[in-house]
Short mmCIF file of C-alpha atoms in Angstrom, two decimals:
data_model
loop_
_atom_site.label_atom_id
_atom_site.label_comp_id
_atom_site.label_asym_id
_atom_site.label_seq_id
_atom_site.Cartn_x
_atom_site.Cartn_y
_atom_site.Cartn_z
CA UNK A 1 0.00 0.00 0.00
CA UNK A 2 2.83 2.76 -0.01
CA UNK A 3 4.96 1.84 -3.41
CA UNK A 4 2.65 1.23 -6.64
CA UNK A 5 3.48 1.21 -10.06
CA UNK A 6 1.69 1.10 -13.14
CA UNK A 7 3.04 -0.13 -16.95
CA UNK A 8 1.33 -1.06 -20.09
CA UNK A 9 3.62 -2.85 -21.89
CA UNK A 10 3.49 -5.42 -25.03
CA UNK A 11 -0.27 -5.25 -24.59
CA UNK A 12 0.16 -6.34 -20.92
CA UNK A 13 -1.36 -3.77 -17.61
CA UNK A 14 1.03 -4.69 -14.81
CA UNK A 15 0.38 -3.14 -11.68
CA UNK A 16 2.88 -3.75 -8.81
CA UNK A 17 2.81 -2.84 -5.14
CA UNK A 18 4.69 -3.19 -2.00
CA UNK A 19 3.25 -2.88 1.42
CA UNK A 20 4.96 -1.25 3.97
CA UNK A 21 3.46 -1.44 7.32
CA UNK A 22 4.32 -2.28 11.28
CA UNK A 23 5.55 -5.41 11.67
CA UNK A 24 3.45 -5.56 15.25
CA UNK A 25 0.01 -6.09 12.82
CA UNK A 26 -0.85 -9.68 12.08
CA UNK A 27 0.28 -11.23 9.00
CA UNK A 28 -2.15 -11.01 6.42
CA UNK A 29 -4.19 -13.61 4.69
CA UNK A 30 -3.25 -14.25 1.57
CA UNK A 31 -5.01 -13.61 -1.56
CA UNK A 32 -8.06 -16.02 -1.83
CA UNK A 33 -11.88 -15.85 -3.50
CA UNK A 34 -14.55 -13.66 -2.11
CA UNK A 35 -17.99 -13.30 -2.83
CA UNK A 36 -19.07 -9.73 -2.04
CA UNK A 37 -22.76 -7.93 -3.79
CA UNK A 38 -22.58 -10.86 -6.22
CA UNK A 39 -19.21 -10.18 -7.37
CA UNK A 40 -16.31 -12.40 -7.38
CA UNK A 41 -13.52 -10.53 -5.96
CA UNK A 42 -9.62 -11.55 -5.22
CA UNK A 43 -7.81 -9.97 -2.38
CA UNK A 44 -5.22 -10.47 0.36
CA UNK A 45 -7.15 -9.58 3.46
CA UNK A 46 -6.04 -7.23 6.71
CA UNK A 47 -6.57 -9.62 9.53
CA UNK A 48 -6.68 -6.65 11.98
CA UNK A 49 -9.88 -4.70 10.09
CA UNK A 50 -10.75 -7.17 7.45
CA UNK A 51 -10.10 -5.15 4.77
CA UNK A 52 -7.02 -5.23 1.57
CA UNK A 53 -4.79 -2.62 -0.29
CA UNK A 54 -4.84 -4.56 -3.45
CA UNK A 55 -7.81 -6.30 -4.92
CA UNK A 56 -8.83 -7.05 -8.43
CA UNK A 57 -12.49 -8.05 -9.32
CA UNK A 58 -13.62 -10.84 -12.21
CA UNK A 59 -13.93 -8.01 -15.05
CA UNK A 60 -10.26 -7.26 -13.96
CA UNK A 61 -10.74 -4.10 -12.59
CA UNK A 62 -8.14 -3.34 -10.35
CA UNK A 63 -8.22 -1.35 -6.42
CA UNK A 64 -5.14 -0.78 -5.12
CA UNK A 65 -4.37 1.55 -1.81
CA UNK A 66 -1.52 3.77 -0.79
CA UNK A 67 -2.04 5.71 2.61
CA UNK A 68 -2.27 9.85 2.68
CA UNK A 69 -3.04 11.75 -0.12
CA UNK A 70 -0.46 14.64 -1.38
CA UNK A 71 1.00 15.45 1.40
CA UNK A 72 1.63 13.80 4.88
CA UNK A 73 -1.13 14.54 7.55
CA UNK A 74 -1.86 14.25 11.32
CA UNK A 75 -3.35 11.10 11.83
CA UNK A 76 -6.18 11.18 14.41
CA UNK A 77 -6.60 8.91 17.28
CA UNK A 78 -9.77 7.25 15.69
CA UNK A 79 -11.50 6.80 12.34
CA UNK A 80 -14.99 6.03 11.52
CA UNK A 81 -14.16 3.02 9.06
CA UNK A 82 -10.87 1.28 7.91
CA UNK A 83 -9.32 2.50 4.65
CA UNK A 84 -9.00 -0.78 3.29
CA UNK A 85 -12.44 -1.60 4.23
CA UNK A 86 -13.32 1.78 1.61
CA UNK A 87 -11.41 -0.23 -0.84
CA UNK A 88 -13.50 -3.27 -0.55
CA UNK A 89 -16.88 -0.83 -0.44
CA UNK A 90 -15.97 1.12 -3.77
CA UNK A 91 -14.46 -2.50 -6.16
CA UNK A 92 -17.65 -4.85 -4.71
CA UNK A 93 -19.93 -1.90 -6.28
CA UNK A 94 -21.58 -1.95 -10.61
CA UNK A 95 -18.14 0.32 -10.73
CA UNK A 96 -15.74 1.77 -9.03
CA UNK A 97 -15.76 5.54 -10.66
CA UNK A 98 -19.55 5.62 -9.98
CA UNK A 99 -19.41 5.11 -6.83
CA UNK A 100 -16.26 7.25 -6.05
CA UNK A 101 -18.49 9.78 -6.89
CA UNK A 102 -20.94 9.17 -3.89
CA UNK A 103 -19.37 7.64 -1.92
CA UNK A 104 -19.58 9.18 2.09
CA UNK A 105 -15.68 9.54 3.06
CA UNK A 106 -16.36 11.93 6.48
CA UNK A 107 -14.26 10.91 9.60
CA UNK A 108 -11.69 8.54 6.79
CA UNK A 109 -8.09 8.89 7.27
CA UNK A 110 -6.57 10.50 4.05
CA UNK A 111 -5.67 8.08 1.37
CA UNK A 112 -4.81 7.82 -2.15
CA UNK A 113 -6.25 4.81 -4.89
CA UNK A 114 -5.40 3.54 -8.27
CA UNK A 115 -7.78 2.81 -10.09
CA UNK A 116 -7.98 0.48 -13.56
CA UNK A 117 -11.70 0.09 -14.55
CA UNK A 118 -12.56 -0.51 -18.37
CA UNK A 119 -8.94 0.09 -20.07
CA UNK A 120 -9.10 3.95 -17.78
CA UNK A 121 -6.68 4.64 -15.11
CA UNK A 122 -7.50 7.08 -12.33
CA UNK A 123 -5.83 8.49 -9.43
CA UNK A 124 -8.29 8.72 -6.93
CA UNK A 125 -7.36 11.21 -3.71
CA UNK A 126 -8.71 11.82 -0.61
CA UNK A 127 -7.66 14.92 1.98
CA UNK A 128 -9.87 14.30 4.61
CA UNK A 129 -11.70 17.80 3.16
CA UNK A 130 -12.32 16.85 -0.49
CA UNK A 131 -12.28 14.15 -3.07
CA UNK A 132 -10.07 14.78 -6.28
CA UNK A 133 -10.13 12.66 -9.02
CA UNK A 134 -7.48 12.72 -12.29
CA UNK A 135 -7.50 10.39 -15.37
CA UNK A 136 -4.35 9.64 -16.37
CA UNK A 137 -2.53 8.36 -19.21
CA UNK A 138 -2.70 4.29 -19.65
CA UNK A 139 -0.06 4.09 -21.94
CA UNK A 140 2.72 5.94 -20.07
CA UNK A 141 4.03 4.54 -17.12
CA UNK A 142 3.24 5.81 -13.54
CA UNK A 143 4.53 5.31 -10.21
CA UNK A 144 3.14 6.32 -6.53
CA UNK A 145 5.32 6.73 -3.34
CA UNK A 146 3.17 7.04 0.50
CA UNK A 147 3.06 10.69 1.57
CA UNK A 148 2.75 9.07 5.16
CA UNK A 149 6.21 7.65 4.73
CA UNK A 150 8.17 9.44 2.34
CA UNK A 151 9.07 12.80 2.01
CA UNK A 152 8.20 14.93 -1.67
CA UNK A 153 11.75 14.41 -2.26
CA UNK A 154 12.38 10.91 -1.51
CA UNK A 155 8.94 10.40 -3.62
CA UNK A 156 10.63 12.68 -6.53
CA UNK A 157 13.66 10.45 -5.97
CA UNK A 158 12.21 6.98 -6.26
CA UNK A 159 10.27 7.87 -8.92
CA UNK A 160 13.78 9.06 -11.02
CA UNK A 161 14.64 5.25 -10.14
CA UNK A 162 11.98 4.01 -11.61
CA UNK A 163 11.83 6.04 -15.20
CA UNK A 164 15.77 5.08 -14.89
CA UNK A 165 14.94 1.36 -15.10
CA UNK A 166 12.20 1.87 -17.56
CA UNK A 167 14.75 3.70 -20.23
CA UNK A 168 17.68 0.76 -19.85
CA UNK A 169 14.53 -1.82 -20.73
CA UNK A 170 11.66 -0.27 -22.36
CA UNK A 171 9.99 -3.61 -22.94
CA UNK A 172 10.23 -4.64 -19.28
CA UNK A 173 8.00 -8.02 -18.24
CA UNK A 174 6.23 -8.50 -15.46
CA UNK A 175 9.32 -10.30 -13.47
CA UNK A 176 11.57 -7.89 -14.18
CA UNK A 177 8.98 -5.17 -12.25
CA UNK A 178 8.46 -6.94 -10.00
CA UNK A 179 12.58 -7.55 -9.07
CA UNK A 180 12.66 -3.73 -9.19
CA UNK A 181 9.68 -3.68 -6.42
CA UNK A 182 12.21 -6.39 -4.91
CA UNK A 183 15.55 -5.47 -4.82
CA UNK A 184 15.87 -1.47 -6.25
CA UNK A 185 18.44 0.11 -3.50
CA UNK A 186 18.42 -3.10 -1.54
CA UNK A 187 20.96 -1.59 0.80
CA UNK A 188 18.84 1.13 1.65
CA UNK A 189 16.59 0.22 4.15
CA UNK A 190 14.95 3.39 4.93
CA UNK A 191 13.82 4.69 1.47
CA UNK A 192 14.41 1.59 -0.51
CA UNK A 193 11.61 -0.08 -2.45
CA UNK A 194 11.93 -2.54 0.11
CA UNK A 195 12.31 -0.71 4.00
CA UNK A 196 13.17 -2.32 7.25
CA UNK A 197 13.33 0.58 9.71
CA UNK A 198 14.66 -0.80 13.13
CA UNK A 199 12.71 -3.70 12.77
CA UNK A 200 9.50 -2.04 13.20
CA UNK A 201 8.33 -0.68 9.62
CA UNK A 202 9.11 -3.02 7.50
CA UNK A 203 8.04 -3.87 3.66
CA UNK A 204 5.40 -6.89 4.52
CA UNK A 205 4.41 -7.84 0.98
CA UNK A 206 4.78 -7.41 -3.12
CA UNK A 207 1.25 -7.79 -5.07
CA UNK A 208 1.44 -8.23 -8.54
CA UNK A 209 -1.59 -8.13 -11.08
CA UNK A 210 -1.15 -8.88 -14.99
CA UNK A 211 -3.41 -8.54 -17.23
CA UNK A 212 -3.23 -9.66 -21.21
CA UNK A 213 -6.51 -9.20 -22.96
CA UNK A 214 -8.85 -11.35 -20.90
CA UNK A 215 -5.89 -13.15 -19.35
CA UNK A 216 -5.74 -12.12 -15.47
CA UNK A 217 -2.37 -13.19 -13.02
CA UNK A 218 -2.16 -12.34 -9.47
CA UNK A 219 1.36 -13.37 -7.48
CA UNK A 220 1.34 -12.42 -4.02
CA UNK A 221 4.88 -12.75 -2.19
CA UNK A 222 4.74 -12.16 1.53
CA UNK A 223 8.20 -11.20 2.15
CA UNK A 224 7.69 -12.28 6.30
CA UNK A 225 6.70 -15.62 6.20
CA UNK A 226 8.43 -16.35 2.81
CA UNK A 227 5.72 -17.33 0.67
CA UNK A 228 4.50 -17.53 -2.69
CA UNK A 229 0.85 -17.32 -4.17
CA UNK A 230 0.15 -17.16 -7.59
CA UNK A 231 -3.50 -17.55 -9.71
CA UNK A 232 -4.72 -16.84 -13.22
CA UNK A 233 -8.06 -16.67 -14.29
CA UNK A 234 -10.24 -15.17 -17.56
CA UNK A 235 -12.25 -11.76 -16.71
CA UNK A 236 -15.69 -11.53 -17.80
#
């Protein structure tokens, strides 16, 4: 939920994400089936509020979560609902964008989504005073750093990696991103792709989604317990 990137490539979407989080919060479930407002809807699952950061329905739209929006806030003592759970509310709905749109976000700690409904991507955004909503370019390459974590300049700074590693291999595949989610500044614990500060903020997870035409992969790599998860299926 705090590193995402986005690249169309080949005729592939492949949208990658790391989760960075405190290492005291239980392990998460890993990506499995779920059943929500007759939809069938793959996630990994927050066991401490039930909800994801990454989640990909069967039309292949895809959900995925970074905390804060633009800039780094003041986190309250209490929120009305989890963030993750708002992730769950918006990709179980007809569609995402619609219900962005209505959606009630009052008392919900600031947050930003990427959105990839019917071959659009959106950055979705918000401030805990407003909802903003961009359309952005699905055939350029994006890439989204936390504001809760890292600063404009390390976000400038990690995004100059990334562009970097897209001009040495402009026809990158899906396991080469996701080795850059895995190992870019390895030694760099603090503002690395992959973070362990003093053992208690660490990088949890990489999520990976792929999706060729009506082709749809999900690998899942919990980076804790040392596991794999992989599944394919065909949107409708």
């Amino acid at each position: 939920m705090c590193t995402v990137s986005f690249v169309n490539t080949n005729g592939k979407i492949i949208i990658t994400s790391n989760r960075d989080e405190r290492i005291v919060r239980p392990n998460a479930i890993e990506p499995k089936n779920y059943g929500i407002n007759n939809k069938k809807i793959i996630f990994p699952k927050d066991k401490k509020a039930g909800g994801t950061w990454f989640a990909i329905d069967e039309h292949a739209t895809i959900l995925v979560l970074l905390n804060g929006a633009d800039e780094k806030h003041i986190p309250k003592e209490t929120y009305r609902k989890s963030r993750g759970l708002i992730l769950i509310d918006l990709i179980s709905c007809k569609s995402a964008i619609e219900e962005w749109k209505n959606i009630d976000l009052k008392n919900i700690e600031p947050f930003t989504l990427v959105l990839f409904e019917n071959q659009k991507l959106y950055q979705l955004r918000w401030n805990e005073i407003q909802k903003s909503t961009t359309e952005l370019n699905s055939n350029q390459s994006h890439i989204w750093s936390s504001s809760t974590l890292y600063s404009k300049e390390i976000r400038e700074e990690r995004a100059n990696w990334f562009y970097t590693f897209l001009d040495i291999k402009p026809e990158v595949n899906a396991d080469e991103l996701f080795n850059f989610h895995r190992y870019t500044e390895e030694e760099n614990t603090q503002h690395g792709l992959v973070i362990n500060r003093n053992d208690a903020l660490k990088t949890l997870s990489i999520t990976q989604a792929v999706i060729e035409k009506n082709k749809v992969e999900i690998h899942y790599n919990d980076l804790i317990a040392k596991q794999d998860f992989s599944n394919t299926f065909i949107s409708v």
